[in-house]
Each structure stands twice: as C-alpha cells, then as structure tokens.
Amino acid sequence: MAMQNSNKTYRQVDKIHAAPRPHWVGDGFHVNPMFNHMVGDKRTDPFLMLDYAAKQYFEPNARAPRGVGQHPHKGFETVTIAYAGEVSHRDSSGSGGTIKTGDVQWMTAGNGVIHEEFHSPEFSQAGGDFSMVQLWVNLPAKDKATPAKYQHLANDDMPLVSLHDDEGLHAGQVKVIAGEFTLAVNAKAPQQGDNKARGIGTTFTPINLWDISIEPNRSVEVAISRTHNLLLLSMQGDVIINADHDQQAHANQLITFEIESGDTGEDFVRLTAGKAGAKILLMSGEPINEPVVGYGPFVMNSQAEIRQAILDFNAGKFGDIQ
C-alpha cells in the first residue's frame, strides 16, 4: 500500500535486507549477492539477480587478467555497471569492448550466447580500485529467442540530471541509464522540455535504471510508475526512506518495496542522505508475471525449455568466441 501525504502518495518499504556475505565470482569479482531468482520473490520481477562488488583495491597484476572465463547464458539480459575500474567483454555474437568508470554494458543473451568478462589488461597492469554491479533482467517468453546483442553505454552519453530539495536547491544528481526520469517533481525546481529525461539503454519491457547521488543531509523525491515494482540498492552512505527514521538503510543493503495495485499514475519515494551523502541504484520495472525456471546460466519458463537450452549449448548452437 502507498502512504498518502498531501497530494502525493509514497511507495512503502517492504523490507530493508541485511547486508549479505560476499563471495567470489571467478577470481576478479568479489560480490555481495543482493537477491536472485531462485527465491521466487515477486517483488523483484522483472529483475532476476543482483550482484554488487563494493569498492576493493586490486594490486597490479602482470599475469593473466582476473575475471570469469567463457560461459553461456540464455533467456535474459546482463547489465554491468562500472563504478571503478575496467572490464573487458567478448561474446559469441561477435560483440565486445571495455567499459570504464561510469560506463555500462548491456548484453542480451536471448536465444543463447557465450561470453567472458575480465579486468581489462590496462587495469590489471596498473591496479587500482574496482567496483561493479551486475544485474540480470528477465525477458518475456515472446522475446527469449531474440538474437544475442550487445549495447555499450558510454558514461558521457547518458543523461545526467540535477536533483532538487523542497526549496528547489541542488541536492544531488541522477544518471538515467534506462527508462524515463520525471524532471522537477518539486514545483520549485526548474522545468525542462517535456519534463522527461530518457536513458539510452533499450529494453524489452518497461524498466527504469537510475544511478542516484545525494548530497550530505539533503532530501530528494523521485516519481515511480504505479505499474512498476521498485528496488533500491544502497551502495554508499546512509539513506532514510520517506522521512521515516525507522526505515534507514546503510551501505550494501537492498530495499524492497510493497507491490502496488498497478493503477495508472505515479508514487513518490523520498530519499534523505546521511552526513556522508548517499549513492543509490534505483531499479523499477513492470512485472512480467510469467513462470521463472532457472538452472545455472539459463532462465526460461519451463523445465522442458531448460533441458533444450542445455542440449543446444552442448550441441554448439550458442556459437564460439572468435
């Protein structure tokens, strides 16, 4: 249920999840597993999994770069956001590239792909701070057979929007990776164009992916469609949700929100940073509401489709990395 306040309704927190125990993915990604699709939580639909590699220093490495070698995926998309460091990607669709700080790679596995991800050779040799997010986004049944593709979203190409507090003063910023961000939800803040900032990432279903930074001890509000499920990843600092001091999240915590009825219109979320400021990844999307059957790197709608995915992979139908 949403809470009514004046002329606005505020999306209510369902749970602030304890920080998980980190583990290694390959030898290059020390991640906090924030959630995964095997739990069957409807609040995370259309998202399947979220791993957060908090900032960690890697010593210079003259040997082979750290990372994860060749492995398959089918039936969903992987979104990797670079907060510090560099990741080089290659896949069997012929795509590849290196994302640097602020960049995003968006890989559609679709009907099957093999890929690999390593620290870039340049980063490996120099060493330095490394921090990444990887998000798995489900595909609806009608799109699971789409050809594999790759989007490189450069930091400088993504809209960066100023956030304002109740007095219309600058209080933070949001980078719109995908979806639409409603500008100036505060009437005192400056209006711009059609009042929407649009991310350059293309999606199969309606999704918002926003990278939010809030100045110390400042509050901002963002608007979310009532048809969307909503998740927040608190990455740095403390953040109070909807001015409720009992709903305070710290670094490395996931916030899930109550599921709305799907009515038209928008809810709001008020975010108040602590004394060190806050950095948050906001994920929202219309639920797909289809069966989710996962087996390792494959996510389909039935066990029969999983068995076929395994057969296709073993038969070499996902191609090869050249």
Coordinates of C-alpha atoms in Angstrom, one line a residue:
M1 CA 0.0 0.0 0.0
A2 CA 1.1 3.6 -0.7
M3 CA 1.0 6.2 2.0
Q4 CA -1.0 9.4 1.2
N5 CA 0.7 12.7 2.1
S6 CA -0.9 15.9 0.9
N7 CA -1.4 15.4 -2.8
K8 CA 1.2 12.7 -3.1
T9 CA 1.3 9.0 -2.4
Y10 CA 4.6 7.5 -1.2
R11 CA 5.6 3.9 -2.0
Q12 CA 6.0 2.0 1.2
V13 CA 9.1 -0.1 2.2
D14 CA 8.5 -3.8 2.4
K15 CA 11.9 -4.7 3.9
I16 CA 15.4 -3.5 4.3
H17 CA 17.6 -6.6 3.8
A18 CA 20.7 -7.3 5.9
A19 CA 24.0 -7.0 4.0
P20 CA 24.8 -10.4 2.5
R21 CA 28.0 -12.3 2.9
P22 CA 30.2 -11.7 -0.1
H23 CA 31.7 -14.4 -2.3
W24 CA 34.0 -14.6 -5.3
V25 CA 32.7 -14.9 -8.9
G26 CA 35.8 -16.2 -10.8
D27 CA 38.9 -14.5 -9.4
G28 CA 38.0 -10.9 -10.3
F29 CA 34.6 -10.1 -8.8
H30 CA 34.1 -10.1 -5.0
V31 CA 30.4 -9.6 -4.9
N32 CA 27.6 -9.1 -2.4
P33 CA 24.7 -11.3 -3.7
M34 CA 21.7 -9.0 -3.1
F35 CA 19.0 -11.2 -4.5
N36 CA 18.4 -14.0 -7.0
H37 CA 15.5 -15.5 -9.0
M38 CA 15.8 -18.9 -7.3
V39 CA 14.0 -17.4 -4.2
G40 CA 10.8 -16.7 -6.2
D41 CA 10.2 -13.2 -4.8
K42 CA 7.5 -11.4 -6.9
R43 CA 8.8 -8.1 -5.6
T44 CA 11.9 -8.3 -7.8
D45 CA 10.1 -9.1 -11.1
P46 CA 11.3 -8.3 -13.8
F47 CA 14.8 -8.5 -12.3
L48 CA 16.4 -11.8 -11.7
M49 CA 19.7 -11.3 -9.8
L50 CA 21.8 -8.5 -8.5
D51 CA 25.5 -8.8 -7.5
Y52 CA 27.3 -5.8 -6.1
A53 CA 31.1 -5.7 -6.0
A54 CA 31.8 -2.9 -3.4
K55 CA 35.0 -0.9 -3.8
Q56 CA 38.1 -3.1 -3.4
Y57 CA 41.7 -2.4 -4.2
F58 CA 43.5 -4.8 -6.6
E59 CA 47.3 -4.9 -6.7
P60 CA 49.0 -4.5 -10.1
N61 CA 48.9 -7.9 -11.9
A62 CA 51.4 -8.9 -14.5
R63 CA 49.8 -12.3 -15.0
A64 CA 46.6 -13.1 -16.9
P65 CA 43.8 -10.7 -16.0
R66 CA 41.4 -11.6 -13.3
G67 CA 37.8 -12.4 -14.1
V68 CA 35.4 -15.1 -15.4
G69 CA 36.2 -17.2 -18.4
Q70 CA 33.9 -18.4 -21.2
H71 CA 30.4 -19.4 -20.0
P72 CA 26.9 -19.5 -21.6
H73 CA 23.7 -17.5 -20.9
K74 CA 20.2 -17.9 -22.4
G75 CA 16.8 -16.3 -21.8
F76 CA 17.6 -12.9 -20.2
E77 CA 20.0 -9.9 -20.2
T78 CA 23.0 -9.0 -18.1
V79 CA 23.7 -5.3 -17.2
T80 CA 27.2 -4.5 -15.9
I81 CA 27.8 -1.0 -14.4
A82 CA 31.3 0.1 -13.8
Y83 CA 31.7 2.3 -10.7
A84 CA 35.5 2.0 -10.6
G85 CA 38.0 0.0 -12.7
E86 CA 37.6 -1.5 -16.1
V87 CA 36.0 -4.7 -17.5
S88 CA 36.7 -6.2 -21.0
H89 CA 34.0 -8.3 -22.6
R90 CA 33.9 -10.7 -25.5
D91 CA 31.0 -12.9 -26.7
S92 CA 30.0 -15.3 -29.4
S93 CA 27.8 -12.8 -31.2
G94 CA 31.0 -11.0 -32.3
S95 CA 30.5 -8.2 -29.8
G96 CA 32.9 -6.9 -27.3
G97 CA 34.5 -3.9 -25.7
T98 CA 35.9 -2.4 -22.5
I99 CA 33.8 -0.5 -20.0
K100 CA 35.5 2.1 -17.9
T101 CA 34.4 4.1 -14.8
G102 CA 30.8 5.3 -15.4
D103 CA 30.1 3.1 -18.4
V104 CA 27.5 0.3 -18.7
Q105 CA 27.5 -2.8 -20.9
W106 CA 24.1 -4.3 -21.6
M107 CA 24.2 -7.8 -23.1
T108 CA 21.1 -9.6 -24.4
A109 CA 21.7 -13.3 -24.1
G110 CA 18.3 -14.1 -25.8
N111 CA 18.5 -17.4 -27.7
G112 CA 21.9 -18.1 -26.4
V113 CA 25.4 -16.6 -26.1
I114 CA 28.8 -17.5 -24.7
H115 CA 30.8 -14.6 -23.2
E116 CA 33.7 -13.8 -20.9
E117 CA 34.5 -10.9 -18.6
F118 CA 37.9 -9.9 -17.3
H119 CA 39.6 -6.9 -15.8
S120 CA 41.0 -5.0 -18.7
P121 CA 44.7 -5.5 -19.5
E122 CA 45.4 -1.9 -18.7
F123 CA 43.6 -2.0 -15.3
S124 CA 45.3 -5.3 -14.5
Q125 CA 48.7 -3.9 -15.1
A126 CA 48.1 -0.7 -13.2
G127 CA 46.0 -2.0 -10.4
G128 CA 43.5 0.2 -8.5
D129 CA 40.1 0.5 -7.0
F130 CA 37.4 -1.8 -8.5
S131 CA 33.6 -1.6 -8.1
M132 CA 30.9 -3.0 -10.3
V133 CA 27.2 -4.0 -10.3
Q134 CA 25.8 -6.8 -12.4
L135 CA 22.0 -7.0 -12.8
W136 CA 20.2 -9.8 -14.6
V137 CA 17.0 -8.6 -16.3
N138 CA 14.4 -11.2 -17.4
L139 CA 13.0 -11.4 -20.9
P140 CA 9.3 -12.2 -21.5
A141 CA 8.6 -15.6 -23.2
K142 CA 8.0 -14.0 -26.5
D143 CA 11.5 -12.5 -26.5
K144 CA 13.6 -15.3 -25.1
A145 CA 14.5 -16.4 -28.6
T146 CA 15.7 -13.0 -29.7
P147 CA 19.2 -12.9 -31.2
A148 CA 22.0 -12.0 -28.9
K149 CA 23.2 -8.4 -28.9
Y150 CA 25.4 -6.0 -27.0
Q151 CA 24.9 -2.4 -26.0
H152 CA 27.9 -0.2 -24.9
L153 CA 26.5 2.7 -23.0
A154 CA 29.2 5.3 -22.6
N155 CA 29.2 7.5 -19.4
D156 CA 29.2 10.7 -21.3
D157 CA 26.2 9.7 -23.5
M158 CA 23.8 9.1 -20.6
P159 CA 21.6 11.9 -19.3
L160 CA 22.8 13.5 -16.1
V161 CA 20.0 15.4 -14.3
S162 CA 20.2 17.7 -11.2
L163 CA 18.0 16.8 -8.3
H164 CA 16.5 19.5 -6.1
D165 CA 15.3 19.7 -2.5
D166 CA 12.0 21.1 -1.2
E167 CA 13.3 24.7 -1.7
G168 CA 14.3 24.0 -5.3
L169 CA 18.0 23.9 -4.4
H170 CA 20.5 21.4 -5.9
A171 CA 20.6 18.4 -3.7
G172 CA 22.1 15.6 -5.9
Q173 CA 22.0 14.2 -9.3
V174 CA 20.7 11.1 -11.2
K175 CA 22.2 9.4 -14.3
V176 CA 19.5 7.9 -16.3
I177 CA 20.8 4.6 -17.7
A178 CA 17.5 3.2 -19.0
G179 CA 13.9 4.3 -18.8
E180 CA 12.4 7.7 -18.2
F181 CA 13.1 10.1 -15.3
T182 CA 10.4 12.7 -14.5
L183 CA 12.2 16.0 -14.0
A184 CA 11.4 18.5 -11.3
V185 CA 8.9 16.6 -9.2
N186 CA 9.4 19.6 -6.9
A187 CA 7.4 22.6 -8.3
K188 CA 10.2 25.0 -7.2
A189 CA 12.8 23.2 -9.3
P190 CA 13.4 24.3 -12.9
Q191 CA 11.3 22.7 -15.6
Q192 CA 13.0 21.3 -18.8
G193 CA 11.4 20.5 -22.1
D194 CA 8.7 17.7 -21.9
N195 CA 9.8 17.1 -18.3
K196 CA 11.4 13.7 -19.1
A197 CA 15.0 12.6 -19.3
R198 CA 15.4 9.3 -21.2
G199 CA 18.1 6.8 -20.9
I200 CA 19.9 5.4 -23.9
G201 CA 19.7 1.8 -22.9
T202 CA 17.0 -0.1 -24.9
T203 CA 14.8 -2.6 -23.1
F204 CA 12.2 -5.2 -24.0
T205 CA 9.8 -4.3 -21.2
P206 CA 9.4 -1.0 -19.3
I207 CA 12.3 -0.6 -17.0
N208 CA 14.0 2.3 -15.1
L209 CA 17.6 2.1 -14.1
W210 CA 18.9 5.2 -12.4
D211 CA 22.2 5.9 -10.6
I212 CA 21.4 8.4 -7.9
S213 CA 23.8 10.5 -5.8
I214 CA 22.5 12.7 -2.9
E215 CA 24.4 15.5 -1.1
P216 CA 25.0 15.1 2.7
N217 CA 21.9 15.7 4.8
R218 CA 19.8 16.6 1.8
S219 CA 16.4 15.2 0.7
V220 CA 15.1 14.5 -2.8
E221 CA 12.0 12.9 -4.2
V222 CA 11.6 10.7 -7.3
A223 CA 8.5 9.6 -9.1
I224 CA 7.8 5.9 -9.9
S225 CA 5.0 4.5 -12.1
R226 CA 2.4 2.6 -10.0
T227 CA 2.7 -0.3 -12.6
H228 CA 6.4 -0.8 -11.6
N229 CA 7.9 -2.9 -8.9
L230 CA 10.7 -1.0 -7.1
L231 CA 14.1 -1.9 -5.6
L232 CA 16.9 0.3 -4.2
L233 CA 20.5 -0.7 -3.7
S234 CA 22.2 1.4 -1.1
M235 CA 25.9 1.5 -2.1
Q236 CA 27.4 4.3 -0.1
G237 CA 26.4 6.2 3.0
D238 CA 23.1 6.0 4.8
V239 CA 19.6 6.8 3.4
I240 CA 16.3 7.4 5.2
I241 CA 13.2 6.4 3.2
N242 CA 10.1 8.6 3.2
A243 CA 11.3 10.6 6.2
D244 CA 10.8 7.5 8.4
H245 CA 13.8 7.2 10.7
D246 CA 12.9 3.6 11.3
Q247 CA 13.4 2.9 7.6
Q248 CA 17.1 3.7 7.3
A249 CA 19.4 1.7 5.0
H250 CA 23.2 1.5 5.2
A251 CA 25.8 0.6 2.6
N252 CA 25.5 -2.8 1.0
Q253 CA 21.8 -3.1 1.7
L254 CA 18.8 -3.8 -0.6
I255 CA 15.4 -2.1 0.0
T256 CA 12.4 -3.8 -1.4
F257 CA 9.0 -2.1 -1.6
E258 CA 5.4 -3.1 -1.4
I259 CA 3.8 -4.2 -4.7
E260 CA 1.3 -1.7 -6.0
S261 CA -2.1 -2.5 -7.5
G262 CA -1.0 -1.5 -11.0
D263 CA -3.2 1.6 -11.2
T264 CA -2.1 4.4 -13.5
G265 CA -0.3 7.3 -12.2
E266 CA 2.8 7.7 -10.0
D267 CA 4.0 7.1 -6.5
F268 CA 6.9 9.0 -4.9
V269 CA 9.9 8.0 -2.8
R270 CA 11.6 10.5 -0.6
L271 CA 15.3 9.8 0.0
T272 CA 17.3 11.6 2.7
A273 CA 21.0 11.2 2.8
G274 CA 23.1 11.0 6.0
K275 CA 26.1 13.1 6.9
A276 CA 28.3 11.4 4.3
G277 CA 25.8 11.7 1.4
A278 CA 24.4 8.6 -0.3
K279 CA 24.8 6.7 -3.5
I280 CA 21.9 4.6 -4.7
L281 CA 21.0 2.4 -7.7
L282 CA 17.2 2.5 -8.3
M283 CA 15.7 -0.3 -10.3
S284 CA 12.0 -0.3 -11.3
G285 CA 10.0 -2.2 -13.9
E286 CA 6.7 -3.6 -14.9
P287 CA 6.5 -7.2 -13.7
I288 CA 6.4 -9.9 -16.5
N289 CA 4.3 -12.2 -14.4
E290 CA 5.4 -15.4 -16.1
P291 CA 6.9 -18.6 -14.6
V292 CA 10.6 -18.3 -13.9
V293 CA 12.7 -21.5 -14.1
G294 CA 16.4 -21.2 -13.7
Y295 CA 19.3 -23.6 -14.0
G296 CA 22.7 -22.0 -13.6
P297 CA 23.2 -19.6 -16.5
F298 CA 19.8 -20.3 -18.1
V299 CA 16.5 -18.7 -17.2
M300 CA 13.4 -20.0 -19.1
N301 CA 9.7 -20.6 -18.5
S302 CA 9.7 -24.4 -18.1
Q303 CA 11.9 -27.3 -17.2
A304 CA 11.5 -28.5 -20.8
E305 CA 13.0 -25.3 -22.1
I306 CA 15.9 -25.6 -19.6
R307 CA 16.6 -29.1 -20.9
Q308 CA 16.5 -27.8 -24.5
A309 CA 18.9 -24.9 -23.6
I310 CA 21.4 -27.4 -22.2
L311 CA 21.1 -29.6 -25.3
D312 CA 21.5 -26.5 -27.6
F313 CA 24.6 -25.4 -25.6
N314 CA 26.2 -28.8 -25.7
A315 CA 25.5 -29.0 -29.5
G316 CA 27.4 -25.8 -30.0
K317 CA 24.4 -23.7 -31.1
F318 CA 25.5 -20.7 -29.0
G319 CA 28.5 -20.2 -31.2
D320 CA 32.1 -19.5 -30.3
I321 CA 34.1 -16.5 -29.2
Q322 CA 36.5 -15.6 -32.0

